[in-house]
mmCIF file of C-alpha atoms and ligand atoms in Angstrom:
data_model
loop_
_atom_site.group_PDB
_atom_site.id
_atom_site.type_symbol
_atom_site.label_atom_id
_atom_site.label_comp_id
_atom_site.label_asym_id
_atom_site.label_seq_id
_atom_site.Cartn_x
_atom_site.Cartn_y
_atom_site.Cartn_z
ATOM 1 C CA UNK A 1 -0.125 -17.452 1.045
ATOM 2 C CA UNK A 2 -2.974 -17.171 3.625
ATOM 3 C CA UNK A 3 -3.735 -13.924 4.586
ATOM 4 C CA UNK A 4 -6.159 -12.877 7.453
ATOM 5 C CA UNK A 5 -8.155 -9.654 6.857
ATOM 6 C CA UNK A 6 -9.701 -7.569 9.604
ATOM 7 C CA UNK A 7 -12.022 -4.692 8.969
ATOM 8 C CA UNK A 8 -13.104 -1.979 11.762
ATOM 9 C CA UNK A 9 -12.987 1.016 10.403
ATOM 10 C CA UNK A 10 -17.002 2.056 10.823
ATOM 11 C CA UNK A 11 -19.972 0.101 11.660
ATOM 12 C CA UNK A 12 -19.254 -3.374 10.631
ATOM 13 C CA UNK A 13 -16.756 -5.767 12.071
ATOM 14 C CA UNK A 14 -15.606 -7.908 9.820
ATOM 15 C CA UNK A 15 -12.653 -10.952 9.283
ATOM 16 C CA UNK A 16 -11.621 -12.951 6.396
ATOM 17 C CA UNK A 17 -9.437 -14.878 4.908
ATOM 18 C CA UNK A 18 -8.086 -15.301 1.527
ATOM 19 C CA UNK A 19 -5.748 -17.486 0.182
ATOM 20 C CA UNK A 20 -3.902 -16.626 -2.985
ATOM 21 C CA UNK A 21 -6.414 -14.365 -4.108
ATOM 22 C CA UNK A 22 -9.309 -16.814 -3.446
ATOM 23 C CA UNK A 23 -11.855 -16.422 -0.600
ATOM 24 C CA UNK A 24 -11.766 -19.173 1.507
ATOM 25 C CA UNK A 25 -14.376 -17.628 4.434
ATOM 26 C CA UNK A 26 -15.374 -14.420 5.947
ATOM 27 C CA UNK A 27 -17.625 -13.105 9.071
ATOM 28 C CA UNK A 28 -18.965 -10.128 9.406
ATOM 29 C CA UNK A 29 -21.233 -8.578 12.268
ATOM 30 C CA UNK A 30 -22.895 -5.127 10.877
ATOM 31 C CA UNK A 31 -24.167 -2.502 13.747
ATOM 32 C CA UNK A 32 -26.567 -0.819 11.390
ATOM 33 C CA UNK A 33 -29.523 -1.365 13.291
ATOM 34 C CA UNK A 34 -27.843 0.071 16.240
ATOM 35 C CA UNK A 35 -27.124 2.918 14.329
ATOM 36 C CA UNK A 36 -29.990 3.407 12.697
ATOM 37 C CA UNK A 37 -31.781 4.101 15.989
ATOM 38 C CA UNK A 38 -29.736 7.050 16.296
ATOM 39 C CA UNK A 39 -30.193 8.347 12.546
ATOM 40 C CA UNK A 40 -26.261 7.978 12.208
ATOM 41 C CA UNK A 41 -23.036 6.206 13.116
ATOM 42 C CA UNK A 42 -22.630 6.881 16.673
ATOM 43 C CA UNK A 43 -18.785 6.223 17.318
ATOM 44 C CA UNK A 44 -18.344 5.685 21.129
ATOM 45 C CA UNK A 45 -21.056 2.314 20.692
ATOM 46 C CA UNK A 46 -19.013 1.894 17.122
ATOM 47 C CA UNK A 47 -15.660 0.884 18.974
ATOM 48 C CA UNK A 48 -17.856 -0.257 22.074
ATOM 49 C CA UNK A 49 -19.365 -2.839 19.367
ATOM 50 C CA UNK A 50 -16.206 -3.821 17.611
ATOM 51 C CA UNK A 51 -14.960 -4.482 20.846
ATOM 52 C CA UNK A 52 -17.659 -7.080 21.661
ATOM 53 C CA UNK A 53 -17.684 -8.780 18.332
ATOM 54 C CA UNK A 54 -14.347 -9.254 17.135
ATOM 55 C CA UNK A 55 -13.553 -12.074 19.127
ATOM 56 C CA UNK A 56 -16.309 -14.023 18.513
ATOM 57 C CA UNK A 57 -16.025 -13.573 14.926
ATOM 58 C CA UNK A 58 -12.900 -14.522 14.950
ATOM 59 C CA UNK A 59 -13.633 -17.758 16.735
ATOM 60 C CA UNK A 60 -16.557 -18.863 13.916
ATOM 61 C CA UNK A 61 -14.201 -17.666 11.036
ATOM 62 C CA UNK A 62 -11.972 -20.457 11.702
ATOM 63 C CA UNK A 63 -14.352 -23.055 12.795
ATOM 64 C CA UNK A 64 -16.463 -22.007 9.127
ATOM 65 C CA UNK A 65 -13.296 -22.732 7.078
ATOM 66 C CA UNK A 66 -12.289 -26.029 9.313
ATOM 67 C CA UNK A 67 -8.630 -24.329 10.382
ATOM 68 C CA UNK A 68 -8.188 -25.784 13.777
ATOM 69 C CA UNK A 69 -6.958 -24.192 16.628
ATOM 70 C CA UNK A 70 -3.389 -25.549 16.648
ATOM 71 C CA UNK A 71 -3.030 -25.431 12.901
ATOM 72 C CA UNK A 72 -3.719 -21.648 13.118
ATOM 73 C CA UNK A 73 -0.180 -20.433 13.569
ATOM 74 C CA UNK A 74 1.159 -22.466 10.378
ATOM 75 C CA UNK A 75 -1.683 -21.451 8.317
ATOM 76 C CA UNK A 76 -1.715 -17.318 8.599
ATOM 77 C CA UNK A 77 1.222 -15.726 6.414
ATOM 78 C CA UNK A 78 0.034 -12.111 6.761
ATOM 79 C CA UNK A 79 -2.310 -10.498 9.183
ATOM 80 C CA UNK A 80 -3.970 -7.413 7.243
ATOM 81 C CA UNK A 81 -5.637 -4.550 8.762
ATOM 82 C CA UNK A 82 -8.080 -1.842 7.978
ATOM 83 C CA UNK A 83 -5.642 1.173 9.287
ATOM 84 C CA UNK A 84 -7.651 3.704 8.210
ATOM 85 C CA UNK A 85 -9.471 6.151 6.945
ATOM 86 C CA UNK A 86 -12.341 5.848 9.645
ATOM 87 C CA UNK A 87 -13.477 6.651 13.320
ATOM 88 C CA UNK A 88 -10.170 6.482 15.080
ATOM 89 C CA UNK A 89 -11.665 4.005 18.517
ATOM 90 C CA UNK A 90 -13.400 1.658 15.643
ATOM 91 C CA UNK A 91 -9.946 1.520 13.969
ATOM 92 C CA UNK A 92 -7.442 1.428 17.207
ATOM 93 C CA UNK A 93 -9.989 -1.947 17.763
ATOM 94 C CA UNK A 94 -8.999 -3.896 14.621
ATOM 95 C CA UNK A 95 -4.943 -2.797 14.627
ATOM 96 C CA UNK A 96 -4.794 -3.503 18.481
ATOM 97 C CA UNK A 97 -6.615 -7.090 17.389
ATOM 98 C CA UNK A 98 -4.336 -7.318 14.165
ATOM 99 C CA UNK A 99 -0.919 -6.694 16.270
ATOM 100 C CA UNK A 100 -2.132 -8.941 18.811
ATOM 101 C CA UNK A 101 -2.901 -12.022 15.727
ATOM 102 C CA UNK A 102 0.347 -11.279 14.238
ATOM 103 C CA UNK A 103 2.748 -11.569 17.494
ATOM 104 C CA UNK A 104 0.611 -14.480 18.383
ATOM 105 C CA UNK A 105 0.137 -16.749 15.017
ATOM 106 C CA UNK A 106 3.977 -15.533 14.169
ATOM 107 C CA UNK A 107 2.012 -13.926 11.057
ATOM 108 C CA UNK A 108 3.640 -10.465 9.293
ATOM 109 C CA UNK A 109 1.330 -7.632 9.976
ATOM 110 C CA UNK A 110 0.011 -4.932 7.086
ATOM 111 C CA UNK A 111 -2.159 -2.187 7.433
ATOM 112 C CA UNK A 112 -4.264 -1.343 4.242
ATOM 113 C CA UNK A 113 -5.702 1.942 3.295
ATOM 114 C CA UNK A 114 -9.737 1.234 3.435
ATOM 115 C CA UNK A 115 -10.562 3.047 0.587
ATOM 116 C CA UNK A 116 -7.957 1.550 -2.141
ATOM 117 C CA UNK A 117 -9.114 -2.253 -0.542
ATOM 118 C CA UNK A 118 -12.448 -1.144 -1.939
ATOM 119 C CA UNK A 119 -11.551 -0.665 -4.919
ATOM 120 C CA UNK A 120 -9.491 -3.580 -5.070
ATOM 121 C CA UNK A 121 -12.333 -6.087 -4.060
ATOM 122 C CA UNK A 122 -13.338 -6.788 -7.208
ATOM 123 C CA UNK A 123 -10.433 -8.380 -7.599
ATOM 124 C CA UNK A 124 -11.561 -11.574 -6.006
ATOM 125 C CA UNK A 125 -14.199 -12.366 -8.561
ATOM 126 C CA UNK A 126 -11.996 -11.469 -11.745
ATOM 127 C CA UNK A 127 -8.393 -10.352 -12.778
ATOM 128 C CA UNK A 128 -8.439 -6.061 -12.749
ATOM 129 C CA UNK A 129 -6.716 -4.512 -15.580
ATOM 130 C CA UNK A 130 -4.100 -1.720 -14.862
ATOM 131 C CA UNK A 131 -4.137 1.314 -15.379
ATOM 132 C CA UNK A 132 -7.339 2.169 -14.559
ATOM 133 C CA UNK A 133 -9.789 4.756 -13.547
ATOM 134 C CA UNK A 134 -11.297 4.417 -9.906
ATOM 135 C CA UNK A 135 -14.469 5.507 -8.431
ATOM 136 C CA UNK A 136 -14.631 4.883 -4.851
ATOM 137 C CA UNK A 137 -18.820 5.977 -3.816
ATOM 138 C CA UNK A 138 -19.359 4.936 -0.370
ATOM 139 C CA UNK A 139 -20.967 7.054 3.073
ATOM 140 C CA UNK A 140 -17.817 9.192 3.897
ATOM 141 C CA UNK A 141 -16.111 9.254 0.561
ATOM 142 C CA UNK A 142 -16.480 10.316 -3.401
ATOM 143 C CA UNK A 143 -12.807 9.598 -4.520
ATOM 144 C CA UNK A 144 -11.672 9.583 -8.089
ATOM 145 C CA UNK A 145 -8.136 7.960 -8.843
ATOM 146 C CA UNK A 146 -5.909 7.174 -11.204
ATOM 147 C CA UNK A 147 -5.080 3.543 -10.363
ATOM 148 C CA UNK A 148 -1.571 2.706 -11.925
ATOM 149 C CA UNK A 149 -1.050 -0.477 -9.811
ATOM 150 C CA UNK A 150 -2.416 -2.157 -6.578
ATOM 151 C CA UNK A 151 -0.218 -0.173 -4.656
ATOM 152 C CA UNK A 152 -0.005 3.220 -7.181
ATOM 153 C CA UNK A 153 -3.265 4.959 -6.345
ATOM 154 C CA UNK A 154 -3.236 8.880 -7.392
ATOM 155 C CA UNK A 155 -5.955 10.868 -6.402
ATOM 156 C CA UNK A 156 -7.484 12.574 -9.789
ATOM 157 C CA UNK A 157 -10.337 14.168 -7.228
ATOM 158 C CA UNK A 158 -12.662 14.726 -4.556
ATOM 159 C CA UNK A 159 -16.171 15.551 -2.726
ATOM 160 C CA UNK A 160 -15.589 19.383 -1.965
ATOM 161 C CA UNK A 161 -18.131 18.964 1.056
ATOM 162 C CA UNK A 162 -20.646 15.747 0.976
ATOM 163 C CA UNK A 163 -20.293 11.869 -0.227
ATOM 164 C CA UNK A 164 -22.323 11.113 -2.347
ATOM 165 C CA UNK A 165 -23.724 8.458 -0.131
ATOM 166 C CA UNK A 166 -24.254 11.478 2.260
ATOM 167 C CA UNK A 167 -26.460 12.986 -0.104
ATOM 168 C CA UNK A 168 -28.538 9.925 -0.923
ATOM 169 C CA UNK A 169 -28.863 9.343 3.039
ATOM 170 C CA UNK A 170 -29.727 12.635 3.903
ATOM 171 C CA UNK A 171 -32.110 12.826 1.015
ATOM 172 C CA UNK A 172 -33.763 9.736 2.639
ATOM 173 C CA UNK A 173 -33.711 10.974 5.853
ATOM 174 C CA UNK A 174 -35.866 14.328 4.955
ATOM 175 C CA UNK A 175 -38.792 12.217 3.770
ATOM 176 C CA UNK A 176 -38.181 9.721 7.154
ATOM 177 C CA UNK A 177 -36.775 7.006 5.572
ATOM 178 C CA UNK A 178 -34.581 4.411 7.872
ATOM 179 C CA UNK A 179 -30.461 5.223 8.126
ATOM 180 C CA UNK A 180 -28.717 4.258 6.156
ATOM 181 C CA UNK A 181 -31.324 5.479 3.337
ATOM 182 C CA UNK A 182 -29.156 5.017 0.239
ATOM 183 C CA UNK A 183 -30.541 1.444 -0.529
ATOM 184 C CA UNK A 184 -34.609 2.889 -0.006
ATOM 185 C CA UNK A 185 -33.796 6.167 -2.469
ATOM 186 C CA UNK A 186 -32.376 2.664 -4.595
ATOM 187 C CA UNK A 187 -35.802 0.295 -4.240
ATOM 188 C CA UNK A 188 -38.306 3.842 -4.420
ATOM 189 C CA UNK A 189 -36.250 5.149 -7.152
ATOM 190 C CA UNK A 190 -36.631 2.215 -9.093
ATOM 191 C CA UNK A 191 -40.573 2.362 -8.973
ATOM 192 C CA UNK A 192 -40.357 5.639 -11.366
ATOM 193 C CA UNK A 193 -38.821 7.873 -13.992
ATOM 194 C CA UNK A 194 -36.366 9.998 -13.161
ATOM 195 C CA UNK A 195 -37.488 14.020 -13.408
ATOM 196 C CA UNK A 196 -33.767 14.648 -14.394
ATOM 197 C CA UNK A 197 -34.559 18.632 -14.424
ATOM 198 C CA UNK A 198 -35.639 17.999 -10.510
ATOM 199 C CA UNK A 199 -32.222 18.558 -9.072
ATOM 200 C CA UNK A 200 -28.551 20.363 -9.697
ATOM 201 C CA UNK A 201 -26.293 18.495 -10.637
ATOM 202 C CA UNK A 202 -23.212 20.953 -8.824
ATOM 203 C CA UNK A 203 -19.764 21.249 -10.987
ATOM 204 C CA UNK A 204 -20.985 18.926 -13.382
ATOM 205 C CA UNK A 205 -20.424 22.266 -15.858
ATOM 206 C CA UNK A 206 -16.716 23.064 -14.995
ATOM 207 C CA UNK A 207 -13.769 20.622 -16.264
ATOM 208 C CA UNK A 208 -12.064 19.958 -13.080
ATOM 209 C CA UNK A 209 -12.608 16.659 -11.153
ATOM 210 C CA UNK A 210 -14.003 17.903 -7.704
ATOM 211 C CA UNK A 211 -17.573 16.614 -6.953
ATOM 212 C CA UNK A 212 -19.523 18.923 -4.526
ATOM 213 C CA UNK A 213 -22.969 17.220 -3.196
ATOM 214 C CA UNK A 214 -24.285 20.168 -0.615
ATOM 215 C CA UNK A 215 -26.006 22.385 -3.118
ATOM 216 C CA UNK A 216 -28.182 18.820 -3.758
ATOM 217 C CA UNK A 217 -28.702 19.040 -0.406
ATOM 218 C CA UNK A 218 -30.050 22.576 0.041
ATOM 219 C CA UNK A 219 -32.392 22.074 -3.110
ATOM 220 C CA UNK A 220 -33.532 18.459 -2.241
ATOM 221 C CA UNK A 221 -34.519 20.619 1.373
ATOM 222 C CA UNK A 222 -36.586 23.552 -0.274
ATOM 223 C CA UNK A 223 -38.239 20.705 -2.480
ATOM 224 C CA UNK A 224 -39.576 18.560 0.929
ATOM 225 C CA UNK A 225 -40.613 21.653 2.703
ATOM 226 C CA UNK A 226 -42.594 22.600 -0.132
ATOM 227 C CA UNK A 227 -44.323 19.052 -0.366
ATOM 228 C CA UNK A 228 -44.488 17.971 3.351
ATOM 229 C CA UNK A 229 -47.448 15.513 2.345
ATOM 230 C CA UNK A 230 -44.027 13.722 1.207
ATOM 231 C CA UNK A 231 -42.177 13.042 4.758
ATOM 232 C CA UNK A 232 -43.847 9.796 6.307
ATOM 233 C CA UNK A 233 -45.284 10.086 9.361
ATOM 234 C CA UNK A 234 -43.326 7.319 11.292
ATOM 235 C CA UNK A 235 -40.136 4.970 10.129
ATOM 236 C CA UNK A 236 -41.991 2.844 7.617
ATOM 237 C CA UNK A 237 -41.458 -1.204 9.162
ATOM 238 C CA UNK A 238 -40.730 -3.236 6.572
ATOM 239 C CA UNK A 239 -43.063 -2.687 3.032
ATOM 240 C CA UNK A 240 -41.919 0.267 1.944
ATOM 241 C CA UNK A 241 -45.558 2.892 1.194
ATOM 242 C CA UNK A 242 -46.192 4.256 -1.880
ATOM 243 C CA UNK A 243 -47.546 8.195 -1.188
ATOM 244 C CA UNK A 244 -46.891 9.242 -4.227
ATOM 245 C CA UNK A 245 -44.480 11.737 -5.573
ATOM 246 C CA UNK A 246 -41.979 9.368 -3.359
ATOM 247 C CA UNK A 247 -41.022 7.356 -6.001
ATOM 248 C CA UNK A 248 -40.480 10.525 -8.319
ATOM 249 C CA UNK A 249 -38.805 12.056 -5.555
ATOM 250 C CA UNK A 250 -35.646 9.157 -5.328
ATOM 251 C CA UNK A 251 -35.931 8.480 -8.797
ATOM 252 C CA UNK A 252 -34.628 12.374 -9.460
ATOM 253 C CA UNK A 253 -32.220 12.744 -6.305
ATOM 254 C CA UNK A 254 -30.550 9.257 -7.134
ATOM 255 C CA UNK A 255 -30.577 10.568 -10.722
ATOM 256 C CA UNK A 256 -29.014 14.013 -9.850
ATOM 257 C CA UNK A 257 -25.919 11.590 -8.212
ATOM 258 C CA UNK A 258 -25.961 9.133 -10.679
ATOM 259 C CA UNK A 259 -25.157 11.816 -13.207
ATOM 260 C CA UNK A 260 -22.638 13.135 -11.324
ATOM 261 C CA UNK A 261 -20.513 10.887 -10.648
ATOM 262 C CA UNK A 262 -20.846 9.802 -14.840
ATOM 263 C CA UNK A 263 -20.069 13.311 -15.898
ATOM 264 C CA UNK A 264 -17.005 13.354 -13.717
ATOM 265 C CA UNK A 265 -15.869 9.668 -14.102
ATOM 266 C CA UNK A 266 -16.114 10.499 -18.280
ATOM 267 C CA UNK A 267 -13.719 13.452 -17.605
ATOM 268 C CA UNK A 268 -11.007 11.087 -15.996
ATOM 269 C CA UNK A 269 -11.987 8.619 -19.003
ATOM 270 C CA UNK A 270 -10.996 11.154 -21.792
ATOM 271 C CA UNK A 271 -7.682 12.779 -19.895
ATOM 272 C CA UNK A 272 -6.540 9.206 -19.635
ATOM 273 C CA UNK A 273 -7.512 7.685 -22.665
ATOM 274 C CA UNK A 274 -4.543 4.784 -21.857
ATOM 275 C CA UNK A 275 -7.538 3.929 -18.975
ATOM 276 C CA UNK A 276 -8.399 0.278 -19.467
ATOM 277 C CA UNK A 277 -11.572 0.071 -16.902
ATOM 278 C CA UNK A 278 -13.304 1.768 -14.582
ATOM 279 C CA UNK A 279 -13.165 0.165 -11.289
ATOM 280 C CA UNK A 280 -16.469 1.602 -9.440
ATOM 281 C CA UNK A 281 -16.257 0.659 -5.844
ATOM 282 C CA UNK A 282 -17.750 1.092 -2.039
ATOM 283 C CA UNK A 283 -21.708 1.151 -0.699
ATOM 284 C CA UNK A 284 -22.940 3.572 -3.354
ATOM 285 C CA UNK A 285 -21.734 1.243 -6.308
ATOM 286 C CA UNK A 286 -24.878 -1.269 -5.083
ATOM 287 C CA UNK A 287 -27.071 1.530 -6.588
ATOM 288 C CA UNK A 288 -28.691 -0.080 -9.640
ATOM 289 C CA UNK A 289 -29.178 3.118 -11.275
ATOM 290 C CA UNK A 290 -25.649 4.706 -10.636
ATOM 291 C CA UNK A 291 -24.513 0.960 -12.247
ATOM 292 C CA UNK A 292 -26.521 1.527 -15.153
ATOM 293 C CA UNK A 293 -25.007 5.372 -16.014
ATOM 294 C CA UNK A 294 -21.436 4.008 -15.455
ATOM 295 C CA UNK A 295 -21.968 0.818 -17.618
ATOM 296 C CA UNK A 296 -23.296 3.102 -20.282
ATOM 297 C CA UNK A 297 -20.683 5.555 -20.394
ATOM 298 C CA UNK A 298 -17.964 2.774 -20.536
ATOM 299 C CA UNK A 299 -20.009 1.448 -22.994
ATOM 300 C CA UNK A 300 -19.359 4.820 -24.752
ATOM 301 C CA UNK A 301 -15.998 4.864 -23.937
ATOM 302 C CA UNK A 302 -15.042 1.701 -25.529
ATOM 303 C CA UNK A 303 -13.841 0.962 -21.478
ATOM 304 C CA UNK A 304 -14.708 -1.931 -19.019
ATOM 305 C CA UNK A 305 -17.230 -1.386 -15.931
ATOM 306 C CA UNK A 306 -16.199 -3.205 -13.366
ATOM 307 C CA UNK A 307 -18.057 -3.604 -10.088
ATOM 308 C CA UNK A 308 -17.968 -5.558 -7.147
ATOM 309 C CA UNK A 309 -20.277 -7.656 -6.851
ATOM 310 C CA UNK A 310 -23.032 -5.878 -4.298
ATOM 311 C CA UNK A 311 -21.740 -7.653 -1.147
ATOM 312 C CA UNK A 312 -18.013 -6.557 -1.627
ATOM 313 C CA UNK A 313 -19.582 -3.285 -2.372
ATOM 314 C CA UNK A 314 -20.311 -2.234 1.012
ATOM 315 C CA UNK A 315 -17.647 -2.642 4.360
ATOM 316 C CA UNK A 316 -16.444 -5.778 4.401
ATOM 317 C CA UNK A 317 -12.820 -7.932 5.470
ATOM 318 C CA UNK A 318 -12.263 -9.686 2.014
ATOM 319 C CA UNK A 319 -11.386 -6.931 0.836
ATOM 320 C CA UNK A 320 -9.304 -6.146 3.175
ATOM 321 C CA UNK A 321 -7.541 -9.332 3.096
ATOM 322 C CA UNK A 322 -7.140 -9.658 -0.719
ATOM 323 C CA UNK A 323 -5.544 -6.293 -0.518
ATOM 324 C CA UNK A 324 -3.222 -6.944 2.302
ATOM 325 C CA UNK A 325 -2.140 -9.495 -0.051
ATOM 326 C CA UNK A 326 -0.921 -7.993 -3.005
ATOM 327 C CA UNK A 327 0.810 -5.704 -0.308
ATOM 328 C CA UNK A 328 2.453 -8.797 1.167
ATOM 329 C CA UNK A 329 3.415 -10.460 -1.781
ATOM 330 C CA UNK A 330 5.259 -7.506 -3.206
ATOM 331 C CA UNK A 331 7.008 -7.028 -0.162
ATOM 332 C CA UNK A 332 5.492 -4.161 1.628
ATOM 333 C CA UNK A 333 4.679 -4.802 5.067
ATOM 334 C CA UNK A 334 4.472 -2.732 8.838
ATOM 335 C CA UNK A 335 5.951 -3.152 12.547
ATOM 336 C CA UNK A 336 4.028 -3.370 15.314
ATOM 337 C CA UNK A 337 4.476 0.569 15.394
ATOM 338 C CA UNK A 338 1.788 0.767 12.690
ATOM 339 C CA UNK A 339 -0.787 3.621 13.223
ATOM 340 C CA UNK A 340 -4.419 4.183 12.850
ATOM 341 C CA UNK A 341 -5.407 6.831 10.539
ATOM 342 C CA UNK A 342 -8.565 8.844 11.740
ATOM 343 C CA UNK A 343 -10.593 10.410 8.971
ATOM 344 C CA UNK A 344 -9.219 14.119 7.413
ATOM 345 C CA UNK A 345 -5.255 12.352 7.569
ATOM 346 C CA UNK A 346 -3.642 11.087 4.746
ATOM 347 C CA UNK A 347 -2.741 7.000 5.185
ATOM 348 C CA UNK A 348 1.203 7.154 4.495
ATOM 349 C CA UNK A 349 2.543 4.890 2.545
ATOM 350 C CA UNK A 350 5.168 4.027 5.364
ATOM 351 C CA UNK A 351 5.978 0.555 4.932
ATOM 352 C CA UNK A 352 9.032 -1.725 5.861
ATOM 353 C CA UNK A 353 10.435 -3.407 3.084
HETATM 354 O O1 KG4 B 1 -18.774 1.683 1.790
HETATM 355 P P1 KG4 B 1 -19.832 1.721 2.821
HETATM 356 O O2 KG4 B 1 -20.423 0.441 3.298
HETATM 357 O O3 KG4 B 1 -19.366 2.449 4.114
HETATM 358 C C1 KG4 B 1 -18.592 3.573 4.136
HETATM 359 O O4 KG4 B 1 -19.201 4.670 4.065
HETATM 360 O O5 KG4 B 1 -17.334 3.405 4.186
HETATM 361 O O6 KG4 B 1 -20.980 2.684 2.221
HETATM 362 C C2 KG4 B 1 -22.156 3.014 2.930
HETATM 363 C C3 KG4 B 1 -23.005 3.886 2.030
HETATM 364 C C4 KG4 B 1 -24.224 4.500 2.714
HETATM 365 O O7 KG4 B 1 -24.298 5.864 2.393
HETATM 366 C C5 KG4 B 1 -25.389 3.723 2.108
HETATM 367 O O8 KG4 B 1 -26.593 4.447 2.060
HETATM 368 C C6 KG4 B 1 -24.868 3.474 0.715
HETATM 369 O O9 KG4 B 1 -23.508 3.124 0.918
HETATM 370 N N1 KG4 B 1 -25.587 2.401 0.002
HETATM 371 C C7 KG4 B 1 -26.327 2.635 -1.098
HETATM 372 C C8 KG4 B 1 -26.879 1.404 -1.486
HETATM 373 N N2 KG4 B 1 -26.457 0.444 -0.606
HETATM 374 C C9 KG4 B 1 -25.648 1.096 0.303
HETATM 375 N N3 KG4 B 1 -26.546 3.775 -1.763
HETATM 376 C C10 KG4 B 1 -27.330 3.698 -2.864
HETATM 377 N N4 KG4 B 1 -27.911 2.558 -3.302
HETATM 378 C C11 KG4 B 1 -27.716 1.396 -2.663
HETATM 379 N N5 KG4 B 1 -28.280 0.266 -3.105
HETATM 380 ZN ZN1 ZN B 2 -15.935 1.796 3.303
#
């Protein structure tokens, strides 16, 4: 089965395709400098961008894997489609493309929920064991699951307020580091040890499974505008300075998350001790530190780690693709009625059998 993947749902535009379970190319076209001139994901030049690329990309995905043109509509089984959650005009981009491939190749058409394809990447670099614990870390999104299949996801819980790749970027952005800052609080971080009395770690005390990331926020504030000698002056080009306290500083905020998200992933670990892995997944699961807290615990545990590997961590179509299908092959699929899902909706499960 070959299965075409097509990603929209933020900043990056993205198509792949996979063929039983096995990569066979992918092209992806990421607006984060755009963005980063603006300090955040603007979402008007989002879909404005998706708009421009997809073709394009489209066009060199096939030419990369040497499909032709007029082999195209015998090749695709299954066109699969990022249908959300994400900025509604980015998404309404890739499904309007994804309808359009799938009445035109004669391909089936399935629309995948972004954040289980995440956690489902890893899947095209090794088998994934079920059930499992999932930890989906990315910009918009601190999910924990129970994952009972490919298609059983059960949300075990949830950021109350911020991501936790919120958190990291905002952190960066108080001392003027470049958007997205998650991977600079990463490379800094790395340069010291962590002060892990720095910064709360919020709910981390309770037993429920809720993360909440804003009380970071407030105290990672009062810290900066105590120690102002800490914000750069201007967007640092490309070597990243060393003023010090920097390196303390994202050492201890990245350690404050990193924490986190261990605390609460060992409290899924010991309610379900039937758990074979964890499956750690989106942009936040490239953090080196956050890595080595989770491979510890499972370590602990007795558990697997599994993670991506970093560039299936972040947005991407493979993903997409090697989730669409599983979906395919066990039957699930959409009409050309499928709908986008904007952020703050549940994705129903609403397929045609
Ligand atoms: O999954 P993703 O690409 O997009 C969505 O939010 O859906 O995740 C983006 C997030 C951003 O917050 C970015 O700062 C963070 O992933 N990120 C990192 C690293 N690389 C990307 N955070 C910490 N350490 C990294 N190395
Ligand atoms: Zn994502």
């Amino acid at each position: 089965m070959i299965c075409l993947g097509v990603e929209t749902s933020c900043d990056e535009t993205a198509l792949a395709l996979v063929q039983d379970g096995v990569l066979l190319g992918e092209k992806l076209a990421s607006q984060e400098n755009l963005h980063a001139l603006f300090g955040g994901v603007v979402p008007e030049l989002a879909s404005r961008e998706h708009l421009r690329k997809a073709s394009a990309l489209f066009d060199a995905l096939f030419t990369q894997t040497g499909i032709q043109s007029v082999s195209l509509a015998a090749s695709v089984d299954v066109v699969a489609v990022a249908r959300g959650p994400g900025l509604l005009g980015s998404l309404l981009v890739g499904v309007n493309l994804a309808k359009g491939l799938a009445l035109g190749l004669g391909a089936k058409l399935v629309g995948v929920n972004h954040l289980h394809a995440h956690l489902l990447a890893a899947g095209l670099e090794r088998e994934l064991p079920f059930p499992s614990i999932g930890l989906l870390i990315s910009g918009g999104h601190t999910h924990l699951y129970y994952i009972r299949s490919p298609f059983e996801f059960e949300l075990l819980g949830r950021t109350l307020d911020d991501a936790a790749g919120e958190a990291l970027d905002k952190a960066a952005k108080m001392v003027n580091l470049p958007y997205p800052g998650g991977k600079y609080i990463d490379v800094l971080g790395s340069r010291a040890e962590p002060d892990k009395a720095l910064f709360p770690k919020p709910l981390t005390a309770g037993d429920g499974l809720d993360f909440s990331f804003s009380g970071l926020k407030s105290a990672v504030a009062r810290y900066v505008s105590e120690r102002p000698e800490l914000v750069l002056p201007a967007l640092p080009e490309s070597a990243l300075p060393d003023v010090p306290g920097l390196s303390l500083y994202c050492a201890s905020v990245n350690w404050a998350v990193a924490k986190t998200l261990s605390v609460k992933a060992g409290l899924a670990l010991a309610r379900n001790p039937e758990a074979k892995a964890l499956i750690v997944a989106g942009g936040v699961a490239a953090n080196s530190m956050i890595r080595r807290e989770l491979t510890d615990l499972c370590a602990k545990r007795g558990v697997e780690a599994i993670f991506p590997s970093r560039g299936l961590c972040t947005d991407n179509a493979a993903m997409i693709a090697v989730a669409g299908e599983q979906l395919a092959r066990s039957g699930r699929f959409h009409g050309f009625d499928l709908e986008a899902i904007p952020r703050g909706r549940a994705v129903p499960l609403d397929y045609v059998r």
